[in-house]
Structure formats: structure tokens, C-alpha cells
CSV table of C-alpha atoms in Angstrom, one decimal:
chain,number,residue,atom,x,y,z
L,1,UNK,CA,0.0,0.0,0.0
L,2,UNK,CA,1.3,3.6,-1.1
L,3,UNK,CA,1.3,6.3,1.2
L,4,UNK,CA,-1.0,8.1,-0.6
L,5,UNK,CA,-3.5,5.3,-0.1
L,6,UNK,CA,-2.5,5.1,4.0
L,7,UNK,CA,-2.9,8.4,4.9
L,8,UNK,CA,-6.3,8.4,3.0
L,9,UNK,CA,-7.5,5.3,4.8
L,10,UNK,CA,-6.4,7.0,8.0
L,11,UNK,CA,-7.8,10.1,7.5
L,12,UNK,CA,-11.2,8.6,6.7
L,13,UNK,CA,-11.2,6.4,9.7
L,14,UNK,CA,-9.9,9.6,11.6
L,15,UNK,CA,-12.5,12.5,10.4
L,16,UNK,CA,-15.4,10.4,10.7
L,17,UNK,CA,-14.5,8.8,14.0
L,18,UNK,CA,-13.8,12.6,15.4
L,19,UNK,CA,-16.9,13.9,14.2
L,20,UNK,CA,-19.1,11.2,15.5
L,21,UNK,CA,-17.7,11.9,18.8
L,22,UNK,CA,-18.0,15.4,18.6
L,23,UNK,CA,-22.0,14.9,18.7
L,24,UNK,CA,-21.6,12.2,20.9
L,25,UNK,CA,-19.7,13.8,23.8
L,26,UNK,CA,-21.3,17.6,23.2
L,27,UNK,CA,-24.3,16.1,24.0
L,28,UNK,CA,-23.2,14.6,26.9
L,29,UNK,CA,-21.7,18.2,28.4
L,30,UNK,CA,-24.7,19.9,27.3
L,31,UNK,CA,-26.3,17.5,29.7
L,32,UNK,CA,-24.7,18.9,32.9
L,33,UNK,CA,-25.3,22.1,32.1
L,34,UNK,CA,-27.6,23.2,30.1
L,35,UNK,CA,-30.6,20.1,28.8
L,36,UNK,CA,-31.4,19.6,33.0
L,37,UNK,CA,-32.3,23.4,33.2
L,38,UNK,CA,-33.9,23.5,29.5
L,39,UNK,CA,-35.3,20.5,29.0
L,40,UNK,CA,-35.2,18.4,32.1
L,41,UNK,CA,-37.2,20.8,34.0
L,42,UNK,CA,-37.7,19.6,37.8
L,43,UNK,CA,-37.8,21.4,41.3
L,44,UNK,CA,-35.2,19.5,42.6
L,45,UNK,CA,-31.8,20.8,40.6
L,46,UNK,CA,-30.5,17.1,41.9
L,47,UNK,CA,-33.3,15.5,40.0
L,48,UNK,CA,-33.3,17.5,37.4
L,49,UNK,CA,-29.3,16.4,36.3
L,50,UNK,CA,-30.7,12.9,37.4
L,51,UNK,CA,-32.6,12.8,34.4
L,52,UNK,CA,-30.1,14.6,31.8
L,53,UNK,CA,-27.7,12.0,32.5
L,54,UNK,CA,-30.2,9.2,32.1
L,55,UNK,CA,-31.1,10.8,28.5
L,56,UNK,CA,-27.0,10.8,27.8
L,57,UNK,CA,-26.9,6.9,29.1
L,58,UNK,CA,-30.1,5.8,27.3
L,59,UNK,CA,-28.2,6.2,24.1
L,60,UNK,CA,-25.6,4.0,25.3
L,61,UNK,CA,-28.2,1.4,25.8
L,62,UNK,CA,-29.7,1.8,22.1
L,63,UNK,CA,-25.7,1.6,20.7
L,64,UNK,CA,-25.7,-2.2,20.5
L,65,UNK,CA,-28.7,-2.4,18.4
L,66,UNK,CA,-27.6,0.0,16.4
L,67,UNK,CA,-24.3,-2.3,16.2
L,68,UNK,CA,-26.3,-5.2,15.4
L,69,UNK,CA,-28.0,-3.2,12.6
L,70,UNK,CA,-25.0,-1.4,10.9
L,71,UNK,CA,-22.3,-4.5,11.6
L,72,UNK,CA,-24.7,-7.0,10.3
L,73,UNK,CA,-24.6,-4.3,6.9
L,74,UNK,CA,-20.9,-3.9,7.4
L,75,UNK,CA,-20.0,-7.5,7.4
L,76,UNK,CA,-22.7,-8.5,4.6
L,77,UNK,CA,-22.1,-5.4,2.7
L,78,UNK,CA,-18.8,-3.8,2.8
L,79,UNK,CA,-17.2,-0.9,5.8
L,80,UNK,CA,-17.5,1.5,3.9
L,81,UNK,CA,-21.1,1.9,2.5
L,82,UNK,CA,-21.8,0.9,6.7
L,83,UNK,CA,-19.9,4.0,7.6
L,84,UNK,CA,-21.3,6.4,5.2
L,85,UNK,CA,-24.8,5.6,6.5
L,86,UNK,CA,-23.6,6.2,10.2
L,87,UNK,CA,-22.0,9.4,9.8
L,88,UNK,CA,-25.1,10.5,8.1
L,89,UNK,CA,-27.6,9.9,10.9
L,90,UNK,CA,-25.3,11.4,13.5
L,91,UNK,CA,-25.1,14.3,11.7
L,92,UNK,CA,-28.5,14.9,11.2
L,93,UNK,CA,-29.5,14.1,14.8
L,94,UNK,CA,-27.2,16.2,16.2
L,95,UNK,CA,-28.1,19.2,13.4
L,96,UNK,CA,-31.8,18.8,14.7
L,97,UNK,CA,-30.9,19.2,18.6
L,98,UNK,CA,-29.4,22.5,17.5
L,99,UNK,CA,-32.8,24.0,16.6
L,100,UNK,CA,-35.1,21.9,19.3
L,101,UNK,CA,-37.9,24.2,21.3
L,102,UNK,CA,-37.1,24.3,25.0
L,103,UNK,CA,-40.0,22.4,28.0
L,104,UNK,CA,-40.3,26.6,28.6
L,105,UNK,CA,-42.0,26.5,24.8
L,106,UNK,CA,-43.3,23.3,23.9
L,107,UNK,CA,-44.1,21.7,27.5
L,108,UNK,CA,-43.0,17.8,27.6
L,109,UNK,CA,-42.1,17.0,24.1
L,110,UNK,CA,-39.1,19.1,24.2
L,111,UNK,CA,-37.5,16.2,26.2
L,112,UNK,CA,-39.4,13.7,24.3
L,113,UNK,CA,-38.1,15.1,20.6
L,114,UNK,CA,-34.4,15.4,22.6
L,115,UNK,CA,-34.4,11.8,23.4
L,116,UNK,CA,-35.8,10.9,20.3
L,117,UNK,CA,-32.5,12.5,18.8
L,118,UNK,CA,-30.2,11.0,21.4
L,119,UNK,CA,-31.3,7.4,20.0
L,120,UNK,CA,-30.7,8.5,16.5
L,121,UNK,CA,-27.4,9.4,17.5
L,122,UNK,CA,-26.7,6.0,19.5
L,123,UNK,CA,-28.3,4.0,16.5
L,124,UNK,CA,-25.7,6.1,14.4
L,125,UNK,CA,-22.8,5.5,17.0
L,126,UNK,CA,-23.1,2.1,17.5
L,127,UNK,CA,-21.9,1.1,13.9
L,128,UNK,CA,-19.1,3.9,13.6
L,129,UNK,CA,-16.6,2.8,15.6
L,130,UNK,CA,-16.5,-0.3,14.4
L,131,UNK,CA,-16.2,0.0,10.8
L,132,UNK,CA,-13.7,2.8,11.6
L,133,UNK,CA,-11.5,0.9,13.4
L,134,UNK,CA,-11.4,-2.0,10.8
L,135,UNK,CA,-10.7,0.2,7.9
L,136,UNK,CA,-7.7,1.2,9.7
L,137,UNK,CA,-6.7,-2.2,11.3
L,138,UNK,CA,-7.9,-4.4,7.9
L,139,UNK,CA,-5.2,-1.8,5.3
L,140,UNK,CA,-2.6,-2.2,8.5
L,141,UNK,CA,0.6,-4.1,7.7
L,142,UNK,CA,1.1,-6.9,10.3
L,143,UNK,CA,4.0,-5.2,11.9
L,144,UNK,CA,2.0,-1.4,12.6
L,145,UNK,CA,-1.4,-2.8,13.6
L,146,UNK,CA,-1.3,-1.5,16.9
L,147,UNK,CA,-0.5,1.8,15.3
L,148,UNK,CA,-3.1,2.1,12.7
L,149,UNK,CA,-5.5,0.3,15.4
L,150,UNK,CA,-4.9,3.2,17.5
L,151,UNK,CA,-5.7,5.7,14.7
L,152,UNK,CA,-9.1,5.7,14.9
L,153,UNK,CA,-9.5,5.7,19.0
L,154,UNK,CA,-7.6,9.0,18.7
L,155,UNK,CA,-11.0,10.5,17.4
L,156,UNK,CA,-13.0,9.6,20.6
L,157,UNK,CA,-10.4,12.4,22.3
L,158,UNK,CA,-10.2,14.6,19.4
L,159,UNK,CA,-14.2,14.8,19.3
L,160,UNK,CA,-13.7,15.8,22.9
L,161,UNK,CA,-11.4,18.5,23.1
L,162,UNK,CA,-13.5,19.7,19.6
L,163,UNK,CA,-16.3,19.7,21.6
L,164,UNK,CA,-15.2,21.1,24.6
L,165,UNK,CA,-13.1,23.5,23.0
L,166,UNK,CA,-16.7,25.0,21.1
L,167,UNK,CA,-18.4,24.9,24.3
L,168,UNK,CA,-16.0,26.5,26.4
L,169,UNK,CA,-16.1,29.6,23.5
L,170,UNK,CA,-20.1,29.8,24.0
L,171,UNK,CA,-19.1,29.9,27.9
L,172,UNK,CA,-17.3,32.8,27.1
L,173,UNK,CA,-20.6,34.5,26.6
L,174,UNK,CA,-22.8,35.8,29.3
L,175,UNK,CA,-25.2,33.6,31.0
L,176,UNK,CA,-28.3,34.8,29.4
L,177,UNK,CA,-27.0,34.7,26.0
L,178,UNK,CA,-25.4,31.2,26.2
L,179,UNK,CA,-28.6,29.6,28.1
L,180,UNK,CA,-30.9,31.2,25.4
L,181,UNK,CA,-28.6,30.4,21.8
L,182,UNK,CA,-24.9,29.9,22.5
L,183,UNK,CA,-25.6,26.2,23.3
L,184,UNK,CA,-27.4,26.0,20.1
L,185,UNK,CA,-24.3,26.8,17.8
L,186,UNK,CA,-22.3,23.8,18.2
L,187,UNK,CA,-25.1,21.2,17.5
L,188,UNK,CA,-26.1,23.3,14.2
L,189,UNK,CA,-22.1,23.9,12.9
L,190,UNK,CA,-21.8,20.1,13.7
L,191,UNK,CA,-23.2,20.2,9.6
L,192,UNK,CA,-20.2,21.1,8.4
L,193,UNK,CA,-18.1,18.4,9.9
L,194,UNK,CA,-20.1,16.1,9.0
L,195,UNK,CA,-20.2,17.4,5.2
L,196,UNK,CA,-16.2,17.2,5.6
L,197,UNK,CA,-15.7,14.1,6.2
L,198,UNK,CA,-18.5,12.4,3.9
L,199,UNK,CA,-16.2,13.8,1.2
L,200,UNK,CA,-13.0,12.2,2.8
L,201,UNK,CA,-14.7,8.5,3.0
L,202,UNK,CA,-15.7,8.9,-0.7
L,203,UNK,CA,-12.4,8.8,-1.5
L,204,UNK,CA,-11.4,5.5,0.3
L,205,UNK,CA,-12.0,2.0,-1.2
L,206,UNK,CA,-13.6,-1.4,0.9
L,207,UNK,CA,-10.8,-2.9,3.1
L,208,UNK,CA,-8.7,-5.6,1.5
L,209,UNK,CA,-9.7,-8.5,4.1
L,210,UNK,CA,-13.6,-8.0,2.9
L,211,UNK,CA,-12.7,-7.9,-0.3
L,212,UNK,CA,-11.1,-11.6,0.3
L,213,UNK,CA,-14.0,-12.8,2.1
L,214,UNK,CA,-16.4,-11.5,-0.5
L,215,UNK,CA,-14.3,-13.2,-3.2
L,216,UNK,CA,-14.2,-16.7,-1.0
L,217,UNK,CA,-17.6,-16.8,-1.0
L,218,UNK,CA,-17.8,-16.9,2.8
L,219,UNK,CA,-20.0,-14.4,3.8
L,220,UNK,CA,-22.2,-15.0,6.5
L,221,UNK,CA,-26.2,-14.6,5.9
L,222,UNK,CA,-26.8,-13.7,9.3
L,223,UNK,CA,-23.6,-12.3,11.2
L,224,UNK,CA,-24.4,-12.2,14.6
L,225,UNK,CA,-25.7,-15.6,15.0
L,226,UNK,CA,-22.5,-17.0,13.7
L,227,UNK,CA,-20.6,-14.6,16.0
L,228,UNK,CA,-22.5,-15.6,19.2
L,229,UNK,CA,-22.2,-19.5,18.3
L,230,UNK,CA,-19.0,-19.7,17.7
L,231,UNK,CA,-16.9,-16.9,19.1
L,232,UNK,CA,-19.1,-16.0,22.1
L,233,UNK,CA,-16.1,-15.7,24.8
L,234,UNK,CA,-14.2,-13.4,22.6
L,235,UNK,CA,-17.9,-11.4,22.6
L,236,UNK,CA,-17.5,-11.8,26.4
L,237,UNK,CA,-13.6,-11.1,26.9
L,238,UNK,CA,-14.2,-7.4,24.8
L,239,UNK,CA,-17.3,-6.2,26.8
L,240,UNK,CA,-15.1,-7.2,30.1
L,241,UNK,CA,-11.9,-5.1,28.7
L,242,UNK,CA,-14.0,-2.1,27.4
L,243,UNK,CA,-15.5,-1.4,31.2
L,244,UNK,CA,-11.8,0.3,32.6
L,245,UNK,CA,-11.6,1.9,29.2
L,246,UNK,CA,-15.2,3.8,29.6
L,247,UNK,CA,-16.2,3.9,32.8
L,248,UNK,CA,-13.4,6.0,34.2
L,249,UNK,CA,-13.1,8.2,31.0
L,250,UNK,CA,-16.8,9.0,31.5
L,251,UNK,CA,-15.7,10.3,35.4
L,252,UNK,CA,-12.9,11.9,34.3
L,253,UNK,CA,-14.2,13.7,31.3
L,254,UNK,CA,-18.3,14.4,31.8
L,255,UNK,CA,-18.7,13.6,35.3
L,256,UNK,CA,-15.9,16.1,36.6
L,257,UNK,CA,-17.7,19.1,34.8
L,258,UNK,CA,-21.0,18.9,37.0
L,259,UNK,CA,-19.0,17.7,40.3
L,260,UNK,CA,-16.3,20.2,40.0
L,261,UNK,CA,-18.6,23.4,39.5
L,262,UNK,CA,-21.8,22.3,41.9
L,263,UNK,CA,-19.7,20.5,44.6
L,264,UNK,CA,-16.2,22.0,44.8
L,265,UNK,CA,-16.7,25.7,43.3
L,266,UNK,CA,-14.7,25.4,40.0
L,267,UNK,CA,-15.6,27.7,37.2
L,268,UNK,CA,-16.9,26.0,34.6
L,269,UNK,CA,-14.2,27.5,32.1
L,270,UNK,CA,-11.5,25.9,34.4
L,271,UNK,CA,-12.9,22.8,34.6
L,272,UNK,CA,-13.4,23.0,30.6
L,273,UNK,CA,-9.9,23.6,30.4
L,274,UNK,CA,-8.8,21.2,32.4
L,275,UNK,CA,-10.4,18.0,30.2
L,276,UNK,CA,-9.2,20.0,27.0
L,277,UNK,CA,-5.7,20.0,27.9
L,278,UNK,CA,-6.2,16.6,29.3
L,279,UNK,CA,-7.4,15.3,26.4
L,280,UNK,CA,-4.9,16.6,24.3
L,281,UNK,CA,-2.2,15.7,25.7
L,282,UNK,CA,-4.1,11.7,25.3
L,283,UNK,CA,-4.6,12.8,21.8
L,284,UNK,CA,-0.7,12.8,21.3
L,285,UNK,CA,0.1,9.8,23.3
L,286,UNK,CA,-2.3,7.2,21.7
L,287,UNK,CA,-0.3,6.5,18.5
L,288,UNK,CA,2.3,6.7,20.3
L,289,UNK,CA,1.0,3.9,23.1
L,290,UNK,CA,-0.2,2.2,19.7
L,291,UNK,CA,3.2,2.3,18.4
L,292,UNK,CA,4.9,0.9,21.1
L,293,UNK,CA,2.3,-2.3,21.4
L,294,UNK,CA,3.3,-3.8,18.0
L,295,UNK,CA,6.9,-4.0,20.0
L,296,UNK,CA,6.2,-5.0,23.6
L,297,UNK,CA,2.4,-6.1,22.6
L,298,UNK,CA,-1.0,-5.4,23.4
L,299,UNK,CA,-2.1,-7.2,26.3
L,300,UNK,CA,1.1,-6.3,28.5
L,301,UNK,CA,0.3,-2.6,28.0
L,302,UNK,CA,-3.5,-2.9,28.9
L,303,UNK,CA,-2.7,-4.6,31.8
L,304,UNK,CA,0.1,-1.6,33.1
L,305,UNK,CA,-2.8,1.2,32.3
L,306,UNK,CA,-5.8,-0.7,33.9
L,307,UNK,CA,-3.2,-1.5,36.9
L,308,UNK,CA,-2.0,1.9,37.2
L,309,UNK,CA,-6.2,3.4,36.4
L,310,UNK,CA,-6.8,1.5,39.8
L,311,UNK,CA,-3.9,2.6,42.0
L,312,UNK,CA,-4.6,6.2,40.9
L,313,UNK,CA,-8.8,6.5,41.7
L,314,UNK,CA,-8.0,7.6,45.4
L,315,UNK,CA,-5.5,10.1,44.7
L,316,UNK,CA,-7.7,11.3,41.9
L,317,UNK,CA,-10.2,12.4,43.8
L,318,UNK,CA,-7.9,13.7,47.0
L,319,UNK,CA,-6.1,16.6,44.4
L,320,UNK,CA,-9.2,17.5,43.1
L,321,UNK,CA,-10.6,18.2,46.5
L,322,UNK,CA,-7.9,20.3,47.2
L,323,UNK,CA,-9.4,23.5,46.1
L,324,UNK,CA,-6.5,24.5,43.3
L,325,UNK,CA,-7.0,24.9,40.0
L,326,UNK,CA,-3.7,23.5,38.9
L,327,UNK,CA,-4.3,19.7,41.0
L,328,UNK,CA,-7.7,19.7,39.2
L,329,UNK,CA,-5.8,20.2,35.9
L,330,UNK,CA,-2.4,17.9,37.0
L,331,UNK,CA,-5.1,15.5,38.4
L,332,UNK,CA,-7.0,15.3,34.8
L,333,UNK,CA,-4.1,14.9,33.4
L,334,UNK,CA,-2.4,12.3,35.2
L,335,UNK,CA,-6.2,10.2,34.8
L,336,UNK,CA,-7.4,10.8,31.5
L,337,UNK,CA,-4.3,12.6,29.5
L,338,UNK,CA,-1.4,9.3,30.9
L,339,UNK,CA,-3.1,6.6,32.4
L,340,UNK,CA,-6.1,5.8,30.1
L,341,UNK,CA,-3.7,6.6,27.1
L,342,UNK,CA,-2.6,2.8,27.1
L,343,UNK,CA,-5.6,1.4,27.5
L,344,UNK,CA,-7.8,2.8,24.8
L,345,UNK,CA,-4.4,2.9,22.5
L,346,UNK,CA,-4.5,-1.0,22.4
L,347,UNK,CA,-8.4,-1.7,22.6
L,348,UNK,CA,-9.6,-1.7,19.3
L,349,UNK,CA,-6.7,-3.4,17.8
L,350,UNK,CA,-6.9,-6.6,20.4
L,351,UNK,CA,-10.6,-6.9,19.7
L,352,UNK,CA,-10.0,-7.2,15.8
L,353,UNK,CA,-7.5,-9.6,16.3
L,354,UNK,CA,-9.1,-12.3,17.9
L,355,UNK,CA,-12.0,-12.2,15.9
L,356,UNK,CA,-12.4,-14.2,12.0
L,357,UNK,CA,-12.4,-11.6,9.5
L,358,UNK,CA,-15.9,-12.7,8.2
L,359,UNK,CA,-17.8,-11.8,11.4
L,360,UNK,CA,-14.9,-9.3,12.2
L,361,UNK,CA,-17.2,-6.1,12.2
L,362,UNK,CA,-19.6,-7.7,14.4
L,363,UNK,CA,-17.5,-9.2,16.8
L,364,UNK,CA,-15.6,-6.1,17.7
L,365,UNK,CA,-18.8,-4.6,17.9
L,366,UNK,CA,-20.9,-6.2,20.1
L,367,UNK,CA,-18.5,-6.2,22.8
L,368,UNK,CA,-17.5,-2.5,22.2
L,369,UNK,CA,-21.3,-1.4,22.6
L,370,UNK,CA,-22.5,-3.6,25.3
L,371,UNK,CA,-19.3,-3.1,27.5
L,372,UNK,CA,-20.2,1.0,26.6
L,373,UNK,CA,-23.8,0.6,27.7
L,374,UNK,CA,-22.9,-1.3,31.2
L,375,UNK,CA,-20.2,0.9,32.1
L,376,UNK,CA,-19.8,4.1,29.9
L,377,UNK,CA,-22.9,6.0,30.0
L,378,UNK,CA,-24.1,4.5,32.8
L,379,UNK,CA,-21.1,6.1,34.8
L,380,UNK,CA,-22.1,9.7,35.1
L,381,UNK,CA,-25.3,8.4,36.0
L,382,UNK,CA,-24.1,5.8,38.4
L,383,UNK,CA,-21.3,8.5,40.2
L,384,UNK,CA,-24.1,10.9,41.1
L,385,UNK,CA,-26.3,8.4,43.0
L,386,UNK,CA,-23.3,7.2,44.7
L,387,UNK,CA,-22.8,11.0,45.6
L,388,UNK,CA,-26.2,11.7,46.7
L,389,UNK,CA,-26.5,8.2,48.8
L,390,UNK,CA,-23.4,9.0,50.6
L,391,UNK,CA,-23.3,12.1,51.8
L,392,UNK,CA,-21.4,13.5,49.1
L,393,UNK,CA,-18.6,11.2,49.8
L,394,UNK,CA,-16.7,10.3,46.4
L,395,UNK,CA,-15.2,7.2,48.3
L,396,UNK,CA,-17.6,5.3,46.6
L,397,UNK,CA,-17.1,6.6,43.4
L,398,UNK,CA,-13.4,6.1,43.7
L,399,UNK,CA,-13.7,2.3,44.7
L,400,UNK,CA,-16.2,1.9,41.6
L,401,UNK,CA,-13.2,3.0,39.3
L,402,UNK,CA,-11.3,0.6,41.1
L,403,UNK,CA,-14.2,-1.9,40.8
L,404,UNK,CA,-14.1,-1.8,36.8
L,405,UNK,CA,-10.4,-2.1,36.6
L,406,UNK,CA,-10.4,-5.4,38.1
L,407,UNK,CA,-13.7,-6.4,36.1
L,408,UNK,CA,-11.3,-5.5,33.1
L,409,UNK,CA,-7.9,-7.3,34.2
L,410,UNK,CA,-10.1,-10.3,35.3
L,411,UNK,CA,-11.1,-10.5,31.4
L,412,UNK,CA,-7.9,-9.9,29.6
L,413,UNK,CA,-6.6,-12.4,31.8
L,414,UNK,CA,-9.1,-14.9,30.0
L,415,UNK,CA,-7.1,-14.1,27.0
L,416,UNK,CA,-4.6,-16.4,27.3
L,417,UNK,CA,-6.8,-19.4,27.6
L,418,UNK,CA,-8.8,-18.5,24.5
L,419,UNK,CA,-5.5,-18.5,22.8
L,420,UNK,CA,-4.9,-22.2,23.9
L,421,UNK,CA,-8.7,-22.8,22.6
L,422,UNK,CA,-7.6,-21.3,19.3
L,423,UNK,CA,-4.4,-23.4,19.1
L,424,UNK,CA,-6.4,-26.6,19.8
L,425,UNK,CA,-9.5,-26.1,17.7
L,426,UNK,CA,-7.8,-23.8,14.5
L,427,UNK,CA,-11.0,-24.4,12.4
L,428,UNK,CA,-12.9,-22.4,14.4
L,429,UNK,CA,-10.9,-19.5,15.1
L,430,UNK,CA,-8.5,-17.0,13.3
L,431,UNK,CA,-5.5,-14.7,14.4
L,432,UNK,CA,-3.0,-17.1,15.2
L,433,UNK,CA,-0.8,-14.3,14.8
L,434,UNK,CA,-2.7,-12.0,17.3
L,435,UNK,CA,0.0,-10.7,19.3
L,436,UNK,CA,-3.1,-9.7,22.5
């Protein structure tokens, strides 16, 4: 492959991949602080965020249909029709949310027609980032997987500090103004990027492991039913590994904004900033984690970051509470910008490798979206009842991190024994040369 064709393939599975989180995660700010006073509408404020998380984790829930859906058309079809179809409904749904009528105007159906959106973009979501991922991993040569694999997770940060960075410019604004349209202008300019990278993923022919399974002839009729008869623990191993990947980067990156202005008197500017610069500095060091996987391999860097995720969670939470502005921004840092670097660097490019290349798409799918929906969006959701049943205690929300590191370790530890299973039964397996 040329290198005109790589950084092509790269930059499709980049743009799109950044864009879809941009929608994803603006959504999920917007939540804290401005859909439970606009939408949500409730006399309790407590409540009232209560139920703007629950719309942001209700999409996480509708993610693995929409997986089923779009991986069942990515693995019958081809990537990259699946991916133009998902960057399309995103974009729309997030477009629409941009011009939705507050409770104040239309009453109730302001949060119903909100939700109703919020699906559209989990439905969208839940086949991006799998069809992203293998149009990086399925062009990669064996010896840079784990770099190209890691391409394509650097858009779930770059969608962040996009996002962040547009919402901390409305922020900017006074009050007034930003409550009554400054929110608004993110969701509609989202159009453009979306526009953007439709063009880019015109440009990028199917992956050349699809094209080998369309030509063999040995194209499932119905993906997932293969996928959960015969490769069931590798569905069961990815869910398990994807908890200390989302759960904690859910805390550090959507959680922090509500808890760090309402309980600890940060401004919401510094607290903005302080995911931004977080997330940028995890930005820079995900190739580079990716990089260094295809040397020392995959699994053995996992394990270091979802070690060193839950020897950190206490200390976390101890420098935040220290009233400075520079521990809230070391401490984000530290979590989300070094630690969780490793972890999502490897993810996607262990899940693709120990799944056959014919159910590939949904294989890496399912356990992506159903380990997102148990622990990612839940996990704003799930901190703030912790919160609010303990006194405002985050000692349970630090052991909770800890909680889904060692759900995590526990299943990447069953790695090793599906790798026996493979060696003993290779009909029914692939990726002998998986280095997990």
C-alpha cells in the first residue's frame, strides 16, 4: 500500500470517527449544564441532572442495536457503505438538537423530541466505531497494527477537546446569552463536519480483508448468529476489557464538569480547560502507546494502564478536592491525558485480532457497545447516585473505578486461555498471529 493510499484510509477512519464523537460527547456536556435546566425541568436541581444523564446513558443502551443493525450491513455489505450511512444519521441528529424548542416553549415534548434524537445518535454511533476501526486495522501491515488500530481511537479524544473547545467559546458568553442560543451553535455547525468528512470516506475504497471474504464466497447470511455461536467468549472477553476503558473516561471527562462546578466551586471555564488539555495531551500519546504495542504487545500494555487506572482513583479524587486549579488540571491529566492513554491505544486493535475476519465487524462490535452501555454511559449516572446516597462522599465513586479495573484485568486475563482454545480447535478460530 502507497502512502498516498495510508494516509487516505487513516484520515477517513480519523475525520469520521472525530466527528461522531464530537456529537456524541457535546451532548453529553450539554447535559450537565444546560438540557437539566432546558429540558429536564424539575424542582429539585439534583433530579433534574438525574434525568439529563439518564437521557445521555439511554443512548448507550440503544448503541448495540444500532451495532447489530450497521455491523450486520458492514459485514454483509462492505465498511465502507456501513460507515457512510452512520455518519449521516449522527449528523442529522445532532443538526436537529441545534434547533429543538425548549420544555419553557413546547411543554414535555421538548425532552421527548431530545431523546428521540439522542437514539438516532446511539443508533448512528453504535456502527461507527467499528467500521472505523477496521478500515484502519484491515489496510494495516502486520508489523503497525497496533498503530493504525490506535488511529481511529484517537477520534473519541479529538471529538472531545473539539467539543469542549466550542463549548468553552459559547461559555465565554454571558449567562443569558449562552442559556438562550450559545448552546445552540455547536449542534447546528456540527453540519459542516459532518459534510467534511462524507467527502474524505468517498475517497477510500472497501478494506482488502472484505474484499477476500467477498471473493471466497464466505459471507455469513446472518452475522451475529455466527458470531455468538462460535466466538461467544471473545464477545464476552471485549465487553469485560472495554468497562476500565469507559467507565473512568466518562468520570474523568463528563462527570468532573458537573461535580467540579456544583460541589467544589470550580468555574466551569477551568474545569473545561482542564479536560481540554487533558485530552490533548491523550490525543498525542495514543499512536504513540499504539506504536509501542506492536513492540512489547498489546495485552502487556493494557494490563500496566488498567493497573496503574486503579492505583490512581483515590489520589484522583484527593487533588481535586484540594481547592486548586492547577491539581484539578495535573489530576485530569495524570487520569485521562497518561493513564487511560494505554488502555484505549491498544483496545480496538486486540478486539480485531481475535475475531475471524468474516464476522470481524460484528465481533468487535458487540463487545464495544455492550461493555459502553454497562459501564460508559451509565457512569455519570451511576457516580451521582453514589454521591447523593453517601453524603457526598466520592469514596464510593473512587472504589467503583477501582471496581471496573479489576472487572477489566479479570477479562484480559481470560485471553490467554482462548489463545490455547484457538491453538487446539484452528478451524474455528483466526489470528494465530494476534500478538493480545
Amino acid at each position: 500500500m502507497d502512502k498516498k493510499t495510508t494516509r487516505r484510509v487513516l484520515t477517513a477512519s480519523l475525520v469520521g470517527s472525530s466527528i461522531e464523537w464530537f456529537d456524541y460527547f457535546l451532548y453529553g456536556t450539554m447535559a450537565a449544564l444546560v438540557f437539566n435546566q432546558l429540558f429536564f425541568v424539575n424542582e429539585d436541581p439534583t433530579v433534574g441532572l438525574m434525568l439529563a444523564y439518564a437521557s445521555f446513558a439511554l443512548a448507550f443502551f440503544i448503541r448495540p442495536f444500532g451495532g447489530i443493525i450497521f455491523s450486520h450491513i458492514g459485514d454483509r455489505i462492505g465498511r465502507k457503505k456501513t460507515l457512510v450511512i452512520t455518519l449521516s444519521l449522527m449528523g442529522i441528529a445532532t443538526f436537529g438538537m441545534g434547533l429543538l424548542p425548549t420544555y419553557q416553549a413546547i411543554g414535555i415534548w421538548a425532552p421527548i423530541l431530545l431523546i428521540t434524537l439522542r437514539l438516532v445518535q446511539g443508533l448512528g454511533i453504535g456502527g461507527e466505531w467499528g467500521g472505523a476501526l477496521l478500515l484502519a486495522t484491515e489496510y494495516a501491515p502486520p508489523e503497525k497494527r497496533g498503530l493504525f488500530g490506535s488511529i481511529p481511537q484517537m477520534g473519541v479524544t479529538i471529538g472531545l477537546v473539539l467539543g469542549t473547545l466550542a463549548l468553552w467559546i459559547m461559555t465565554l458568553l454571558p449567562n443569558d446569552a449562552f442559556m438562550t442560543w450559545g448552546w445552540r451553535v455547536p449542534f447546528i455547525l456540527s453540519a459542516l463536519l459532518v459534510v467534511f468528512g462524507l467527502w474524505i470516506r468517498k475517497g477510500v475504497d472497501e478494506t482488502p480483508e472484505f474484499k477476500a471474504v467477498q471473493e471466497s464466497g464466505d459471507i455469513p447470511k446472518v452475522p451475529i448468529v455466527e458470531t455468538l455461536k462460535y466466538h461467544w467468549r471473545e464477545v464476552l472477553i471485549a465487553i469485560g476489557a472495554k468497562v476500565v476503558e469507559t467507565a473512568p473516561f466518562y468520570i474523568f471527562g463528563t462527570f468532573i464538569v458537573s461535580y467540579a462546578t456544583t460541589n467544589l466551586g470550580f468555574s466551569r471555564t477551568a474545569t473545561l480547560g482542564a479536560v481540554m488539555v487533558a485530552t490533548i495531551i491523550t490525543t498525542i500519546l495514543i499512536p504513540v502507546m499504539g506504536s509501542l504495542s506492536d513492540r512489547v504487545g498489546r495485552k502487556k500494555l493494557y494490563i500496566m494502564g488498567a493497573t496503574a487506572m486503579a492505583l490512581f482513583a483515590f489520589p484522583y479524587f484527593w487533588m481535586i478536592h484540594q481547592g486548586s486549579v492547577f491539581m484539578l488540571v495535573l489530576a485530569t491529566i495524570i487520569g485521562l491525558g497518561v493513564i487511560w492513554a494505554p488502555i484505549t491505544a491498544v483496545l480496538g486493535t486486540m478486539f480485531s485480532e481475535i475475531f475471524d475476519a468474516k464476522v470481524r465487524y460484528t465481533g468487535v462490535t458487540l463487545g464495544y457497545q455492550i461493555g459502553a452501555a454497562l459501564a460508559g454511559g451509565t457512569a455519570p449516572l451511576v457516580a451521582t447516585a453514589l454521591l447523593a446516597r453517601f453524603d457526598n462522599s466520592y469514596v464510593p465513586v473512587a472504589v467503583y473505578i477501582i471496581f471496573t479495573a479489576l472487572i477489566s484485568l479479570v477479562s484480559i486475563w481470560a485471553v490467554k486461555d482462548l489463545k490455547q482454545q484457538q491453538a487446539a480447535h484452528p478451524a474455528a478460530t483466526i489470528a494465530k498471529e494476534s500478538r493480545a
